[in-house]
Amino acid sequence: MTKPLLDTHGRLHRDLRVSLTDKCNLRCTYCMPAEGLPWLPKDELLSTPELLTLVEAAVTAGISEVRLTGGEPLVRPDVVEIVAAIAAMEGPEGTPEVSMTTNGLGLTKVAPALAEAGLARVNVSLDTLRPERFHEITRRDRFDEVVAGMAAAHEAGLHPVKVNSVLQRGINDDEAVDLLRWAIEHGYELRFIEQMPLDAQHTWERTEMITGAEILASLRAEFDLTELPGRGAAPAERFAVDGGPATVGVIASVTMPFCGSCDRLRLTADGQLRNCLFARGETDLRGPLRSGATREQIHELVHECLALKRPGHGINEPGFLQPPRPMSAIGG
């Protein structure tokens, strides 16, 4: 019997975010520069057997939810096989729920196979309903592919399809109401996310960020929103729209942090374990694994990482420093 995944603040960890790659086929302005980033060297990336060994160690230690992220996880050629292997793992409470955060490109081809492999649901990023604006934000003319990918995921039974939207001042902050109406019409669940200081360019400015309060004010001008109870460790504060059953969520990591209930760990594509999205330190699992570490030794490293977890992310503290890795290299 392994020790519970508790940190020193009494938070039990059940959710592991696993980055399959740092590469992405979009170039969103709030994430990376137009020319992209220096990608991780191939020999530093976890091989598929290594990745699955570390995920299985986490599952046997008590992780019950595994979210596959990137970069863009669908650019990994063996993503379906990875989903199938994780969905078949056994932990103390049975098999883990496997989900994915994706930009949606490629879903039209693999959504049925992902569902058959055991993927439970997807979160798809979409910040605008206007193709020309999508091109401006992502620097790619692929709006129709993303929308088609969402429809394919819905058709394949990956319910609920969740839509992640980041509003930027002066760029798409006039679309909150339209995005919610569109999501409800298609049977998707919309999540607005405050822009966080995780861009590769380090140009994030608090004054330019659209806050959760501003988002809710925009929505309440058109809809009746009723806060739903039972948030638990979920990052989104959820609201029933016009009495339900449709809902909308707001993830206000900066202005309304939810660190006190955080149950997440993150494994990067190069085998580093992070106890917070904004952590400046990491615990190396790749090196010990390649040196022959046992599952029990990996468990001990996970607990060492947890012991260093701070009570909060510190964004609102005077000495806050943005982590050296951008979101694309950390994995959301």
Short mmCIF file of N, CA, C and O in Angstrom, two decimals, residues 18-25 42 44-52 68-83 100 105 110 114 267-271:
data_model
loop_
_atom_site.label_atom_id
_atom_site.label_comp_id
_atom_site.label_asym_id
_atom_site.label_seq_id
_atom_site.Cartn_x
_atom_site.Cartn_y
_atom_site.Cartn_z
N VAL A 18 -0.32 15.21 -18.24
CA VAL A 18 0.84 14.61 -18.90
C VAL A 18 1.05 15.26 -20.26
O VAL A 18 0.20 15.13 -21.16
N SER A 19 2.17 15.92 -20.44
CA SER A 19 2.48 16.52 -21.73
C SER A 19 3.12 15.47 -22.63
O SER A 19 4.14 14.88 -22.30
N LEU A 20 2.51 15.24 -23.78
CA LEU A 20 3.03 14.25 -24.73
C LEU A 20 4.11 14.83 -25.64
O LEU A 20 4.91 14.09 -26.21
N THR A 21 4.13 16.14 -25.78
CA THR A 21 5.11 16.80 -26.64
C THR A 21 5.08 18.29 -26.34
O THR A 21 4.07 18.82 -25.87
N ASP A 22 6.17 18.98 -26.63
CA ASP A 22 6.18 20.44 -26.51
C ASP A 22 5.85 21.10 -27.84
O ASP A 22 5.69 22.31 -27.90
N LYS A 23 5.73 20.30 -28.90
CA LYS A 23 5.46 20.86 -30.24
C LYS A 23 3.98 21.21 -30.40
O LYS A 23 3.12 20.57 -29.81
N CYS A 24 3.72 22.20 -31.25
CA CYS A 24 2.34 22.58 -31.54
C CYS A 24 2.25 23.02 -32.99
O CYS A 24 3.22 23.56 -33.55
N ASN A 25 1.10 22.80 -33.62
CA ASN A 25 0.90 23.18 -35.02
C ASN A 25 0.13 24.49 -35.16
O ASN A 25 -0.28 24.85 -36.27
N LYS A 42 15.27 15.35 -29.12
CA LYS A 42 14.58 14.07 -29.11
C LYS A 42 15.08 13.15 -28.00
O LYS A 42 14.29 12.44 -27.36
N GLU A 44 16.01 13.90 -25.13
CA GLU A 44 15.55 14.34 -23.82
C GLU A 44 14.08 14.02 -23.59
O GLU A 44 13.61 14.04 -22.45
N LEU A 45 13.35 13.75 -24.66
CA LEU A 45 11.94 13.42 -24.53
C LEU A 45 11.76 12.00 -24.01
O LEU A 45 12.56 11.11 -24.30
N LEU A 46 10.71 11.79 -23.24
CA LEU A 46 10.39 10.45 -22.79
C LEU A 46 9.97 9.59 -23.98
O LEU A 46 9.17 10.03 -24.82
N SER A 47 10.51 8.39 -24.05
CA SER A 47 10.00 7.44 -25.02
C SER A 47 8.61 7.00 -24.57
O SER A 47 8.22 7.22 -23.41
N THR A 48 7.86 6.37 -25.44
CA THR A 48 6.53 5.91 -25.04
C THR A 48 6.59 4.91 -23.88
O THR A 48 5.83 5.05 -22.91
N PRO A 49 7.48 3.91 -23.90
CA PRO A 49 7.56 3.02 -22.73
C PRO A 49 7.92 3.76 -21.45
O PRO A 49 7.38 3.45 -20.38
N GLU A 50 8.83 4.74 -21.54
CA GLU A 50 9.20 5.52 -20.35
C GLU A 50 8.00 6.32 -19.83
O GLU A 50 7.73 6.34 -18.62
N LEU A 51 7.30 6.97 -20.75
CA LEU A 51 6.13 7.76 -20.35
C LEU A 51 5.10 6.88 -19.66
O LEU A 51 4.57 7.23 -18.60
N LEU A 52 4.83 5.72 -20.24
CA LEU A 52 3.81 4.84 -19.67
C LEU A 52 4.26 4.27 -18.33
O LEU A 52 3.44 4.08 -17.41
N LEU A 68 -4.14 14.29 -20.92
CA LEU A 68 -3.05 14.38 -21.89
C LEU A 68 -3.05 15.76 -22.52
O LEU A 68 -4.08 16.25 -22.99
N THR A 69 -1.87 16.39 -22.53
CA THR A 69 -1.75 17.76 -23.01
C THR A 69 -0.51 17.87 -23.90
O THR A 69 0.13 16.89 -24.23
N GLY A 70 -0.17 19.10 -24.24
CA GLY A 70 1.06 19.38 -24.98
C GLY A 70 1.61 20.71 -24.54
O GLY A 70 1.38 21.09 -23.39
N GLY A 71 2.24 21.44 -25.45
CA GLY A 71 2.09 21.42 -26.87
C GLY A 71 0.72 20.97 -27.35
O GLY A 71 -0.29 21.24 -26.78
N GLU A 72 0.76 20.25 -28.44
CA GLU A 72 -0.47 19.68 -29.01
C GLU A 72 -0.35 18.16 -29.00
O GLU A 72 0.43 17.59 -29.78
N PRO A 73 -1.10 17.47 -28.14
CA PRO A 73 -0.93 16.02 -28.00
C PRO A 73 -1.21 15.22 -29.26
O PRO A 73 -0.64 14.15 -29.45
N LEU A 74 -2.07 15.74 -30.14
CA LEU A 74 -2.42 14.97 -31.33
C LEU A 74 -1.31 14.93 -32.38
O LEU A 74 -1.42 14.20 -33.36
N VAL A 75 -0.24 15.71 -32.19
CA VAL A 75 0.87 15.60 -33.16
C VAL A 75 1.74 14.40 -32.83
O VAL A 75 2.62 14.03 -33.62
N ARG A 76 1.52 13.76 -31.68
CA ARG A 76 2.27 12.55 -31.34
C ARG A 76 1.67 11.38 -32.11
O ARG A 76 0.48 11.06 -31.94
N PRO A 77 2.44 10.68 -32.94
CA PRO A 77 1.88 9.65 -33.82
C PRO A 77 1.18 8.51 -33.10
O PRO A 77 0.21 7.95 -33.62
N ASP A 78 1.66 8.14 -31.91
CA ASP A 78 1.10 6.99 -31.22
C ASP A 78 0.14 7.38 -30.10
O ASP A 78 -0.03 6.66 -29.12
N VAL A 79 -0.53 8.52 -30.27
CA VAL A 79 -1.41 9.02 -29.21
C VAL A 79 -2.54 8.04 -28.90
O VAL A 79 -2.91 7.89 -27.72
N VAL A 80 -3.08 7.36 -29.89
CA VAL A 80 -4.18 6.42 -29.64
C VAL A 80 -3.68 5.25 -28.79
O VAL A 80 -4.35 4.83 -27.84
N GLU A 81 -2.50 4.75 -29.10
CA GLU A 81 -1.93 3.65 -28.33
C GLU A 81 -1.64 4.08 -26.89
O GLU A 81 -1.83 3.30 -25.94
N ILE A 82 -1.20 5.31 -26.71
CA ILE A 82 -0.94 5.83 -25.36
C ILE A 82 -2.23 5.89 -24.56
O ILE A 82 -2.29 5.49 -23.39
N VAL A 83 -3.30 6.39 -25.19
CA VAL A 83 -4.60 6.45 -24.51
C VAL A 83 -5.04 5.06 -24.09
O VAL A 83 -5.47 4.84 -22.94
N MET A 100 -8.28 14.72 -22.57
CA MET A 100 -7.26 15.38 -23.38
C MET A 100 -7.60 16.84 -23.59
O MET A 100 -8.77 17.19 -23.80
N LEU A 105 -7.12 20.26 -34.03
CA LEU A 105 -6.64 19.86 -35.35
C LEU A 105 -6.31 18.38 -35.33
O LEU A 105 -5.55 17.91 -34.49
N VAL A 110 -9.04 11.18 -35.83
CA VAL A 110 -8.75 10.21 -34.76
C VAL A 110 -9.79 10.17 -33.65
O VAL A 110 -9.67 9.33 -32.75
N LEU A 114 -9.82 7.38 -30.69
CA LEU A 114 -9.55 7.81 -29.32
C LEU A 114 -10.65 7.34 -28.38
O LEU A 114 -10.38 6.86 -27.27
N LEU A 267 3.42 16.26 -15.45
CA LEU A 267 4.60 15.58 -15.97
C LEU A 267 4.90 16.15 -17.35
O LEU A 267 4.07 16.09 -18.25
N THR A 268 6.09 16.72 -17.51
CA THR A 268 6.45 17.32 -18.79
C THR A 268 6.89 16.25 -19.77
O THR A 268 7.19 15.10 -19.40
N ALA A 269 6.98 16.63 -21.04
CA ALA A 269 7.34 15.67 -22.08
C ALA A 269 8.76 15.15 -21.93
O ALA A 269 9.10 14.10 -22.48
N ASP A 270 9.60 15.88 -21.18
CA ASP A 270 10.96 15.41 -20.94
C ASP A 270 11.13 14.83 -19.54
O ASP A 270 12.25 14.73 -19.02
N GLY A 271 10.02 14.44 -18.92
CA GLY A 271 10.11 13.65 -17.70
C GLY A 271 10.37 14.40 -16.42
O GLY A 271 10.91 13.84 -15.46
#
